mmCIF file of C-alpha atoms and ligand atoms in Angstrom:
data_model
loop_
_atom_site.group_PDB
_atom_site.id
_atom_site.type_symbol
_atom_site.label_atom_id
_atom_site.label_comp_id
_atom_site.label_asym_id
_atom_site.label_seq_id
_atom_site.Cartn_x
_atom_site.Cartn_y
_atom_site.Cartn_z
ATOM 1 C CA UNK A 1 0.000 0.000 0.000
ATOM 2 C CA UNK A 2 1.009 3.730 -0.282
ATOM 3 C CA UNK A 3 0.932 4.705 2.968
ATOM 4 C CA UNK A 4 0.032 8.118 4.139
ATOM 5 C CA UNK A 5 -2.493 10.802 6.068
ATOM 6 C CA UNK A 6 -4.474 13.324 5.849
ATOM 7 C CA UNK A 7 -3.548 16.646 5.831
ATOM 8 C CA UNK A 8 -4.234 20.568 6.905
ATOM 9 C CA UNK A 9 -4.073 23.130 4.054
ATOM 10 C CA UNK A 10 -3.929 25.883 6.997
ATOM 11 C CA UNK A 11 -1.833 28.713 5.266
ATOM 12 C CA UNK A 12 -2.229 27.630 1.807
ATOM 13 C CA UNK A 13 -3.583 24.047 -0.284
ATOM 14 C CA UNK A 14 0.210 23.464 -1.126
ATOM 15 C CA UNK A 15 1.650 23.828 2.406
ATOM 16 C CA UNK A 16 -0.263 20.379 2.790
ATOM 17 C CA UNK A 17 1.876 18.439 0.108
ATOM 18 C CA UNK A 18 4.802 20.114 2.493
ATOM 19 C CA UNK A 19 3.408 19.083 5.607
ATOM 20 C CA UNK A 20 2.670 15.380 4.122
ATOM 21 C CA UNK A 21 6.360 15.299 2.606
ATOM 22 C CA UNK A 22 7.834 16.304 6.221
ATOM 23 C CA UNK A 23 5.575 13.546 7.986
ATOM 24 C CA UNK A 24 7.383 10.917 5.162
ATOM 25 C CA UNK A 25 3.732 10.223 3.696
ATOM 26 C CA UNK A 26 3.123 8.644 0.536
ATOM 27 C CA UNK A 27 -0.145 9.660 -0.628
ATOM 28 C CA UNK A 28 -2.083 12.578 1.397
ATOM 29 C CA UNK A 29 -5.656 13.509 1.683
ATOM 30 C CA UNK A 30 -7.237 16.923 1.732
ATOM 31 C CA UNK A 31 -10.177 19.094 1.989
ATOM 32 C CA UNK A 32 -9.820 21.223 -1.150
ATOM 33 C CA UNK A 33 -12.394 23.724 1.178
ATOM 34 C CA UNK A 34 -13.122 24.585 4.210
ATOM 35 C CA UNK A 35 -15.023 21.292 5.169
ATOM 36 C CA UNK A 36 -18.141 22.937 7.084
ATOM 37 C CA UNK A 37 -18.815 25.257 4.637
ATOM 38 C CA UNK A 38 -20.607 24.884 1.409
ATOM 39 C CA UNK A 39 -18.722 26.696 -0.521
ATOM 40 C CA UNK A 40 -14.714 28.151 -1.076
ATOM 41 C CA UNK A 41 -13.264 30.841 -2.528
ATOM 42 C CA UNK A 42 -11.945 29.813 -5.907
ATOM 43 C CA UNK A 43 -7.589 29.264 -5.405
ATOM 44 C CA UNK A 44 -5.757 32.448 -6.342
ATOM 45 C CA UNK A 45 -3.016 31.713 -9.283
ATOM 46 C CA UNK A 46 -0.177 32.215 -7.223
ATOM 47 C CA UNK A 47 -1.880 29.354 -5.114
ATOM 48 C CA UNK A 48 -2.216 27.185 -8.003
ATOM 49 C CA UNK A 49 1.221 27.929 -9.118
ATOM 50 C CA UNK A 50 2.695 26.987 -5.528
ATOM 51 C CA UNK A 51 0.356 23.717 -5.706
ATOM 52 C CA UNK A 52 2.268 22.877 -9.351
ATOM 53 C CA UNK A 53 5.623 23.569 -8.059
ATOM 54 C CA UNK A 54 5.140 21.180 -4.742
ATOM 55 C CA UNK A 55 2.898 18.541 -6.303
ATOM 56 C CA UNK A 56 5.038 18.578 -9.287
ATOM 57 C CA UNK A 57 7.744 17.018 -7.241
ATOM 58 C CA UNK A 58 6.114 13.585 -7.232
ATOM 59 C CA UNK A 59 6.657 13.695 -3.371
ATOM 60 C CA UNK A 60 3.851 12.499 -1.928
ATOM 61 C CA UNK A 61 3.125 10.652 -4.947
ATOM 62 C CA UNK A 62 -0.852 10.445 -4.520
ATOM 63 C CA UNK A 63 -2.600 13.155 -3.686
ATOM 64 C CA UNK A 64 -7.027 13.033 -3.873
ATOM 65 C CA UNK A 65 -9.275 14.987 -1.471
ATOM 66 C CA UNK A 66 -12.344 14.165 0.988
ATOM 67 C CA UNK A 67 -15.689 16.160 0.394
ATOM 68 C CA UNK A 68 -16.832 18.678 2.871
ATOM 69 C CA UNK A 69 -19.672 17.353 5.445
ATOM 70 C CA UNK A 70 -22.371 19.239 4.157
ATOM 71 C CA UNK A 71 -23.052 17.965 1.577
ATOM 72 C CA UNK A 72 -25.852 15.496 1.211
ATOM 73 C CA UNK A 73 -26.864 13.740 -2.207
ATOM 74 C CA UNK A 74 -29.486 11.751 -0.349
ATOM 75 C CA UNK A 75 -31.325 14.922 0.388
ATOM 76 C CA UNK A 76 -34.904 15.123 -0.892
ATOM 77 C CA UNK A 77 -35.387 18.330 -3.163
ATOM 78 C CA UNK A 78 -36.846 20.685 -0.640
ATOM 79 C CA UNK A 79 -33.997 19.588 1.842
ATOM 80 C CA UNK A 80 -30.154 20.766 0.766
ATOM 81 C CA UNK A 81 -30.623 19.266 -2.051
ATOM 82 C CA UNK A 82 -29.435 22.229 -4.565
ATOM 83 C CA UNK A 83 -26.863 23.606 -2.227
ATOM 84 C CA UNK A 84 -25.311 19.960 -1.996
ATOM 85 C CA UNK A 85 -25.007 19.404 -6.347
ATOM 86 C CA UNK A 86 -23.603 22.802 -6.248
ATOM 87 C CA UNK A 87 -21.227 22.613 -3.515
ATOM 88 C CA UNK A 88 -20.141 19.031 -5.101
ATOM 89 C CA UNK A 89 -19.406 20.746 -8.319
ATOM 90 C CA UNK A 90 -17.458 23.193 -6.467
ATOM 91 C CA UNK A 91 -15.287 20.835 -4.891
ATOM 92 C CA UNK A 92 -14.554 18.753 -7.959
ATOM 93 C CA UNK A 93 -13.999 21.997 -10.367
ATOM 94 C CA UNK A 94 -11.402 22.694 -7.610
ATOM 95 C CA UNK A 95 -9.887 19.107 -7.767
ATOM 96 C CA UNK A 96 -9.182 19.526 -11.573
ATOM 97 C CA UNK A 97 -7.511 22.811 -10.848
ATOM 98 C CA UNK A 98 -5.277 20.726 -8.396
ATOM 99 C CA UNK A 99 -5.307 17.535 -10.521
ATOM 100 C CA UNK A 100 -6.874 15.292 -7.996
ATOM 101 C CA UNK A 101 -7.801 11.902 -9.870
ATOM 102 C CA UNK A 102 -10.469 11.823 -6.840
ATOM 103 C CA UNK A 103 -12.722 12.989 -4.280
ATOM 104 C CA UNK A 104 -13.932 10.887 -1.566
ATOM 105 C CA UNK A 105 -17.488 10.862 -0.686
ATOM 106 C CA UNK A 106 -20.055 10.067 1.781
ATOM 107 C CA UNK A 107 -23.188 8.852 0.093
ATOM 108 C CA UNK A 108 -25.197 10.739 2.341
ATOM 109 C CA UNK A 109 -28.272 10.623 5.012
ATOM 110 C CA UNK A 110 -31.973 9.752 3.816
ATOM 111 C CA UNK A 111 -33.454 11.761 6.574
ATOM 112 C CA UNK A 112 -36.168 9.614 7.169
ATOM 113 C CA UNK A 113 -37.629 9.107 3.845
ATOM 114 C CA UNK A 114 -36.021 5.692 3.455
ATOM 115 C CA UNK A 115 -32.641 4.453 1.959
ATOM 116 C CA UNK A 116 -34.582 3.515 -1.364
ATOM 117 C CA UNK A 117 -35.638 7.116 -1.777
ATOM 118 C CA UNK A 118 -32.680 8.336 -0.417
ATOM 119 C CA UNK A 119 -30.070 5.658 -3.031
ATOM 120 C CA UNK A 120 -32.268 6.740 -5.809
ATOM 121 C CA UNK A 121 -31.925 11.261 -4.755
ATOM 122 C CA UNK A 122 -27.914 10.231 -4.754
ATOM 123 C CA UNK A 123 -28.234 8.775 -8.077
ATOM 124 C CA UNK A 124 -30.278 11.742 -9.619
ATOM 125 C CA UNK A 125 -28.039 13.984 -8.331
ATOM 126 C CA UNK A 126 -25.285 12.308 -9.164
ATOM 127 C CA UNK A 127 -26.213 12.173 -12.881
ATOM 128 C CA UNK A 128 -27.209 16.248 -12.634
ATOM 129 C CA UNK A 129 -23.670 16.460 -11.326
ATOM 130 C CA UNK A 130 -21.338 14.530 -14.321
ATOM 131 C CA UNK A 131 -24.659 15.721 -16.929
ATOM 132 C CA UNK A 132 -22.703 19.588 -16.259
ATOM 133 C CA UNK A 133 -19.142 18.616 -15.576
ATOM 134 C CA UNK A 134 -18.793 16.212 -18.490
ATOM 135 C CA UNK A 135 -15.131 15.191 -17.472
ATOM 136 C CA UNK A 136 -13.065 15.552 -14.463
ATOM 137 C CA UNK A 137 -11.516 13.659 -11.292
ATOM 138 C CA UNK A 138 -14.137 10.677 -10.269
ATOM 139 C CA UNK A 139 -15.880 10.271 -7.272
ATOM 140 C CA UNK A 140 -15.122 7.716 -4.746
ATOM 141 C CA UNK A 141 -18.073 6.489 -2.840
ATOM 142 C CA UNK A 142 -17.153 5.726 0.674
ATOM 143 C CA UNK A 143 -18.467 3.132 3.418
ATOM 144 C CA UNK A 144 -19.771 4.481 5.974
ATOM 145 C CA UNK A 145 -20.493 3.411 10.144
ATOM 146 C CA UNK A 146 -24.332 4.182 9.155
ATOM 147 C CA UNK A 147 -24.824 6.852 11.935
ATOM 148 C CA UNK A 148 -28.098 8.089 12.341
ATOM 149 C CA UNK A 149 -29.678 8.084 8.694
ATOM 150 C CA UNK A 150 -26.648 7.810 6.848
ATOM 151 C CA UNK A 151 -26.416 5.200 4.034
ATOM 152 C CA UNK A 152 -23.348 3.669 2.773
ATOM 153 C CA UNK A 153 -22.997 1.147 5.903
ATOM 154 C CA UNK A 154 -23.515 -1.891 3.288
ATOM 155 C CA UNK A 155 -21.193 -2.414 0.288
ATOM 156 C CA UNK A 156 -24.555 -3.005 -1.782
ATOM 157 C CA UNK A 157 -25.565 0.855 -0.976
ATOM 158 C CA UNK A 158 -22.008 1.920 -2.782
ATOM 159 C CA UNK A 159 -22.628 -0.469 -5.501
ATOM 160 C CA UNK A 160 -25.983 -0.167 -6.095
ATOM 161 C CA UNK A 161 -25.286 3.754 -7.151
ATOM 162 C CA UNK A 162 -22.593 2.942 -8.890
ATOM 163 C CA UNK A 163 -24.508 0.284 -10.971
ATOM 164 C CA UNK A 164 -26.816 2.669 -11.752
ATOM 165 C CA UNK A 165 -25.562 5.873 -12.322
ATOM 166 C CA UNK A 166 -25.375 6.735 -16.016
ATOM 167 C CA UNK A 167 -21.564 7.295 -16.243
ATOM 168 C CA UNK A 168 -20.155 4.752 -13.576
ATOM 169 C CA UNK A 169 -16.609 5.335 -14.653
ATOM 170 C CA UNK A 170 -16.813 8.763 -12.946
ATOM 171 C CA UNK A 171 -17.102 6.680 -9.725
ATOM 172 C CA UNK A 172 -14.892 4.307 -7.640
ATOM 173 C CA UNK A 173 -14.758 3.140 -3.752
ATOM 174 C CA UNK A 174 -13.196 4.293 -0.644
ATOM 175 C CA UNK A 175 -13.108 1.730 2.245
ATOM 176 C CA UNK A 176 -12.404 3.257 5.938
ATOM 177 C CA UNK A 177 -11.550 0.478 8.269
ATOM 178 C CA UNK A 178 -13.508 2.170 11.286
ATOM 179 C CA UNK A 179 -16.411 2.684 9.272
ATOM 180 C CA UNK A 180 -16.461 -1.310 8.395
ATOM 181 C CA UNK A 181 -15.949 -2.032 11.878
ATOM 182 C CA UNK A 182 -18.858 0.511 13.541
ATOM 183 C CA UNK A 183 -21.057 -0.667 10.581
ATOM 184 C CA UNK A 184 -20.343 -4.334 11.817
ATOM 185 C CA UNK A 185 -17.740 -6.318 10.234
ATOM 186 C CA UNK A 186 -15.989 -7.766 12.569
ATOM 187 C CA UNK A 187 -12.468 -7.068 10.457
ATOM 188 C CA UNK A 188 -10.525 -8.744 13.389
ATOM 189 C CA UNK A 189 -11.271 -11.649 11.616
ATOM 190 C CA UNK A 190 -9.284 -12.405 8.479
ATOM 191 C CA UNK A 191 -11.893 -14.513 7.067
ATOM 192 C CA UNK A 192 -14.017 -11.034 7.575
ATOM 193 C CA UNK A 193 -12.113 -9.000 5.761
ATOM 194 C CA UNK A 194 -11.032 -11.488 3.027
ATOM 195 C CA UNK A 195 -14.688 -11.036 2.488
ATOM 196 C CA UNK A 196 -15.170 -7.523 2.317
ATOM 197 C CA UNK A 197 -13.142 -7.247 -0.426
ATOM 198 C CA UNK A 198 -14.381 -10.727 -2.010
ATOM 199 C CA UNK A 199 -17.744 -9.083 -2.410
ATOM 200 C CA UNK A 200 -16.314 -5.770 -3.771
ATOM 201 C CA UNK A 201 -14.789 -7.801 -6.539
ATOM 202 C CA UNK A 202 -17.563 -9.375 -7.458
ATOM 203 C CA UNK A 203 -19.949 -6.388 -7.328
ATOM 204 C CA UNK A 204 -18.043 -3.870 -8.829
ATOM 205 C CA UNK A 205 -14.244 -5.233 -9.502
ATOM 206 C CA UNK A 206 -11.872 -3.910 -7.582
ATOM 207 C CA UNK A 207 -10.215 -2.193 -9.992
ATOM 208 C CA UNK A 208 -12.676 0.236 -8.851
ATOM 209 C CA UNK A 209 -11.090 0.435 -5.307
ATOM 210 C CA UNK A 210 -9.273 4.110 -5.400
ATOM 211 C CA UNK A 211 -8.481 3.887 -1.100
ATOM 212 C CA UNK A 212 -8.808 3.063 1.938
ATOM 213 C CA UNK A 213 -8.747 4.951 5.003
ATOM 214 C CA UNK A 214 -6.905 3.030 7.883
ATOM 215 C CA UNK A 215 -8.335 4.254 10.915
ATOM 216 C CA UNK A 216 -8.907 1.902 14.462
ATOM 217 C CA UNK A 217 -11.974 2.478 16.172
ATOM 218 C CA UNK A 218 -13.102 4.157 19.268
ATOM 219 C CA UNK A 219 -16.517 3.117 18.921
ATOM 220 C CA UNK A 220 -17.730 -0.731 19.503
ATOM 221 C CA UNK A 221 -18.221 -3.286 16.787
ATOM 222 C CA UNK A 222 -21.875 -2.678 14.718
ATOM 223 C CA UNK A 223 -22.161 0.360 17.282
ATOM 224 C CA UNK A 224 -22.958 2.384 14.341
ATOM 225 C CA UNK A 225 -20.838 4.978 15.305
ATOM 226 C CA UNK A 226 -17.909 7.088 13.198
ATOM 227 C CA UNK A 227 -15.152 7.513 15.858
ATOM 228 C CA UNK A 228 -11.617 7.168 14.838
ATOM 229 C CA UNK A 229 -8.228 6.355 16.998
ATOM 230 C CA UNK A 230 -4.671 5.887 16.520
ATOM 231 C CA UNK A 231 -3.630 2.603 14.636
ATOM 232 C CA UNK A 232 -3.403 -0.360 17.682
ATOM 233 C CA UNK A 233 -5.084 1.727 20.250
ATOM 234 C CA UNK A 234 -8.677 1.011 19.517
ATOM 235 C CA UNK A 235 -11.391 -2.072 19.443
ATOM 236 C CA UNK A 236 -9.658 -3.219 16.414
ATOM 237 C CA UNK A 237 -6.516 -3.720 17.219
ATOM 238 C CA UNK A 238 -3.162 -4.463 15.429
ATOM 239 C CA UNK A 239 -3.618 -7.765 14.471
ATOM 240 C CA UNK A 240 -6.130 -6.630 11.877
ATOM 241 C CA UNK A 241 -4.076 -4.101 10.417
ATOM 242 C CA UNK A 242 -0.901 -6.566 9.929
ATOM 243 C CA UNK A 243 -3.182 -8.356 7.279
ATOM 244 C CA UNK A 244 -4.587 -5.238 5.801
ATOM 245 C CA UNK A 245 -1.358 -4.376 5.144
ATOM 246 C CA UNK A 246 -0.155 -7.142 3.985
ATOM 247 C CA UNK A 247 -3.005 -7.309 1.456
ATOM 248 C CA UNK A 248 -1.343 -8.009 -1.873
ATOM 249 C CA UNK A 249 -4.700 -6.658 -3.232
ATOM 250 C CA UNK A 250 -4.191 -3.309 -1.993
ATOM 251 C CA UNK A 251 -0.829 -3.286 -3.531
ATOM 252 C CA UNK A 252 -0.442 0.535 -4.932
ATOM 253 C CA UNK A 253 -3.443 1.594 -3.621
ATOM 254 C CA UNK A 254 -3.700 4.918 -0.859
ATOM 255 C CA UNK A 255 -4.073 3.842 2.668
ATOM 256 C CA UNK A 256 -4.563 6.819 4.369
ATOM 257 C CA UNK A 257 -5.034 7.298 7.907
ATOM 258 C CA UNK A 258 -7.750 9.943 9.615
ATOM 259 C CA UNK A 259 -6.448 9.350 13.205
ATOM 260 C CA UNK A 260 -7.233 11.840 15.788
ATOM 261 C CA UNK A 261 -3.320 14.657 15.642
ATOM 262 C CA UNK A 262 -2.083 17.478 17.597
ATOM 263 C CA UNK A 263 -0.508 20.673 16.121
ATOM 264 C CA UNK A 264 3.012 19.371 15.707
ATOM 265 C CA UNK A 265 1.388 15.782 14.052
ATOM 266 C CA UNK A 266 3.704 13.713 16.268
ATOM 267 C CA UNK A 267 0.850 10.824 16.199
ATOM 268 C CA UNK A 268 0.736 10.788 12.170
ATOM 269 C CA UNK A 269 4.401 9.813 12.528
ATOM 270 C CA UNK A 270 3.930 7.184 14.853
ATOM 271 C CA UNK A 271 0.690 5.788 13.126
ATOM 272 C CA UNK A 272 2.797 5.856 9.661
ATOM 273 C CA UNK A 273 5.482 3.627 11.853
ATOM 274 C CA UNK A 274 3.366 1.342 13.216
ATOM 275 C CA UNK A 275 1.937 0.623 9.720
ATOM 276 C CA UNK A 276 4.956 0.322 7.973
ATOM 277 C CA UNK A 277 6.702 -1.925 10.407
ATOM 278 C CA UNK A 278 3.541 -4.368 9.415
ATOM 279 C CA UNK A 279 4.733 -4.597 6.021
ATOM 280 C CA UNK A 280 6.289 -8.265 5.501
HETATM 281 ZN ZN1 LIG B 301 -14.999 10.090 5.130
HETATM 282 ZN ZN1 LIG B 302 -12.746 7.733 6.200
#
């Protein structure tokens, strides 16, 4: 795997490829906005000129972003709706400025009105989305712990969009370990995750796999709940990981961690150690 974190774009998008280099990461993650806001002001060109000269160093060598939390595709039309195609737009238009080959996104909550109605408002707006942005960096539809209405706790609910969606090479999958775990896979067990993947390949292929977020978990096993910790610490464990790892599936693809950091990123480091001393 191409191991790496996410990081902070405090003080300019670029100073994140810096930050990522100094941590020794491989591939970094990003908000390309602020992520509680729907929408960013556009990068100035002396931004997208620093961007260049940093990213053009090949150092991390994969670079994709994470969506802002506002956003909600599963939305029905007098809900955020509108403001959520837009903001998506937004964020993607800004990923081809950066020359992101992806965004990572949360499928969204159906608010009540069912996860039919709300699979079938991501896949509308979804099409509206690609239908006005007719080529750019794809979308990678990520699993989710299923808190409160969310969707994207089953690998059928990322499929299922994807299977229907008009242009389903503008989209692609993003595991998240903790997000398995709270949704219920017991990953501890090899046989577990063997079959997470097993079932990707035969839905979708996983050729269609762009990452996978390696987070340990906080919260309890089918708890539902989205709370990250530091690689080892949590109800996962380290075990689980050494396989992950070790996955010669998930050769050359991102594994990123979202682990809980201070200002000077000290626990990035030791997360990236603790991975990479896995490695067989
Ligand atoms: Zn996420
Ligand atoms: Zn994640």
């Amino acid at each position: 795997m191409i191991f790496g974190a996410h990081t902070s774009t405090t003080g300019g998008v670029d100073k994140a490829i810096i930050r990522g280099r100094e941590l020794g990461c491989d591939c970094i993650q990003i908000f390309v906005k602020n992520n509680m806001r729907w929408f960013g002001t556009p990068y100035s060109q002396s931004e997208l000129q620093s961007w260049k000269e940093e990213s053009a160093k090949h150092n991390p060598q994969v670079i994709f972003a994470h969506a802002g939390y506002l956003i909600n595709l599963a939305s029905p039309p007098e809900g955020n709706r509108e403001k959520s195609i837009q903001s998506l737009k937004q964020e993607l238009e800004f990923c081809a400025q950066l020359e992101l080959p992806f965004l990572v996104l949360h499928p969204g909550a159906h608010l009540k009105q069912g996860e039919e109605e709300g699979i079938k408002n991501v896949i509308k707006a979804l099409n509206e989305v690609f239908d006005s942005l007719p080529s750019g960096p794809r979308v990678a539809l990520e699993i989710t712990a299923g808190q409160g209405t969310c969707l994207g706790y089953k690998l059928e609910h990322l499929t299922e969009i994807m299977e229907k969606v008009e242009k389903p090479e503008r989209l692609g999958i993003c595991l998240d370990t903790a997000h398995l775990f709270g949704a219920g896979f017991d990953i501890r067990l090899p046989e577990v995750w063997d079959g997470v993947l097993t079932k990707l390949n035969q839905l979708v292929g996983l050729n269609n796999l762009l990452g996978v977020h390696l987070n340990d978990s906080k919260a309890e096993l089918g708890s539902h709940v989205d709370r990250h910790d530091h690689i080892g610490k949590g109800k996962i464990g380290v075990e689980a990981f050494a396989y992950i790892v070790n996955d010669s599936r998930l050769k050359d693809i991102p594994g990123c961690l979202e682990t809980p950091k201070s200002k000077d990123f000290h626990e990035d480091r030791d997360n990236l150690k603790i991975l990479r001393e896995l490695v067989r």
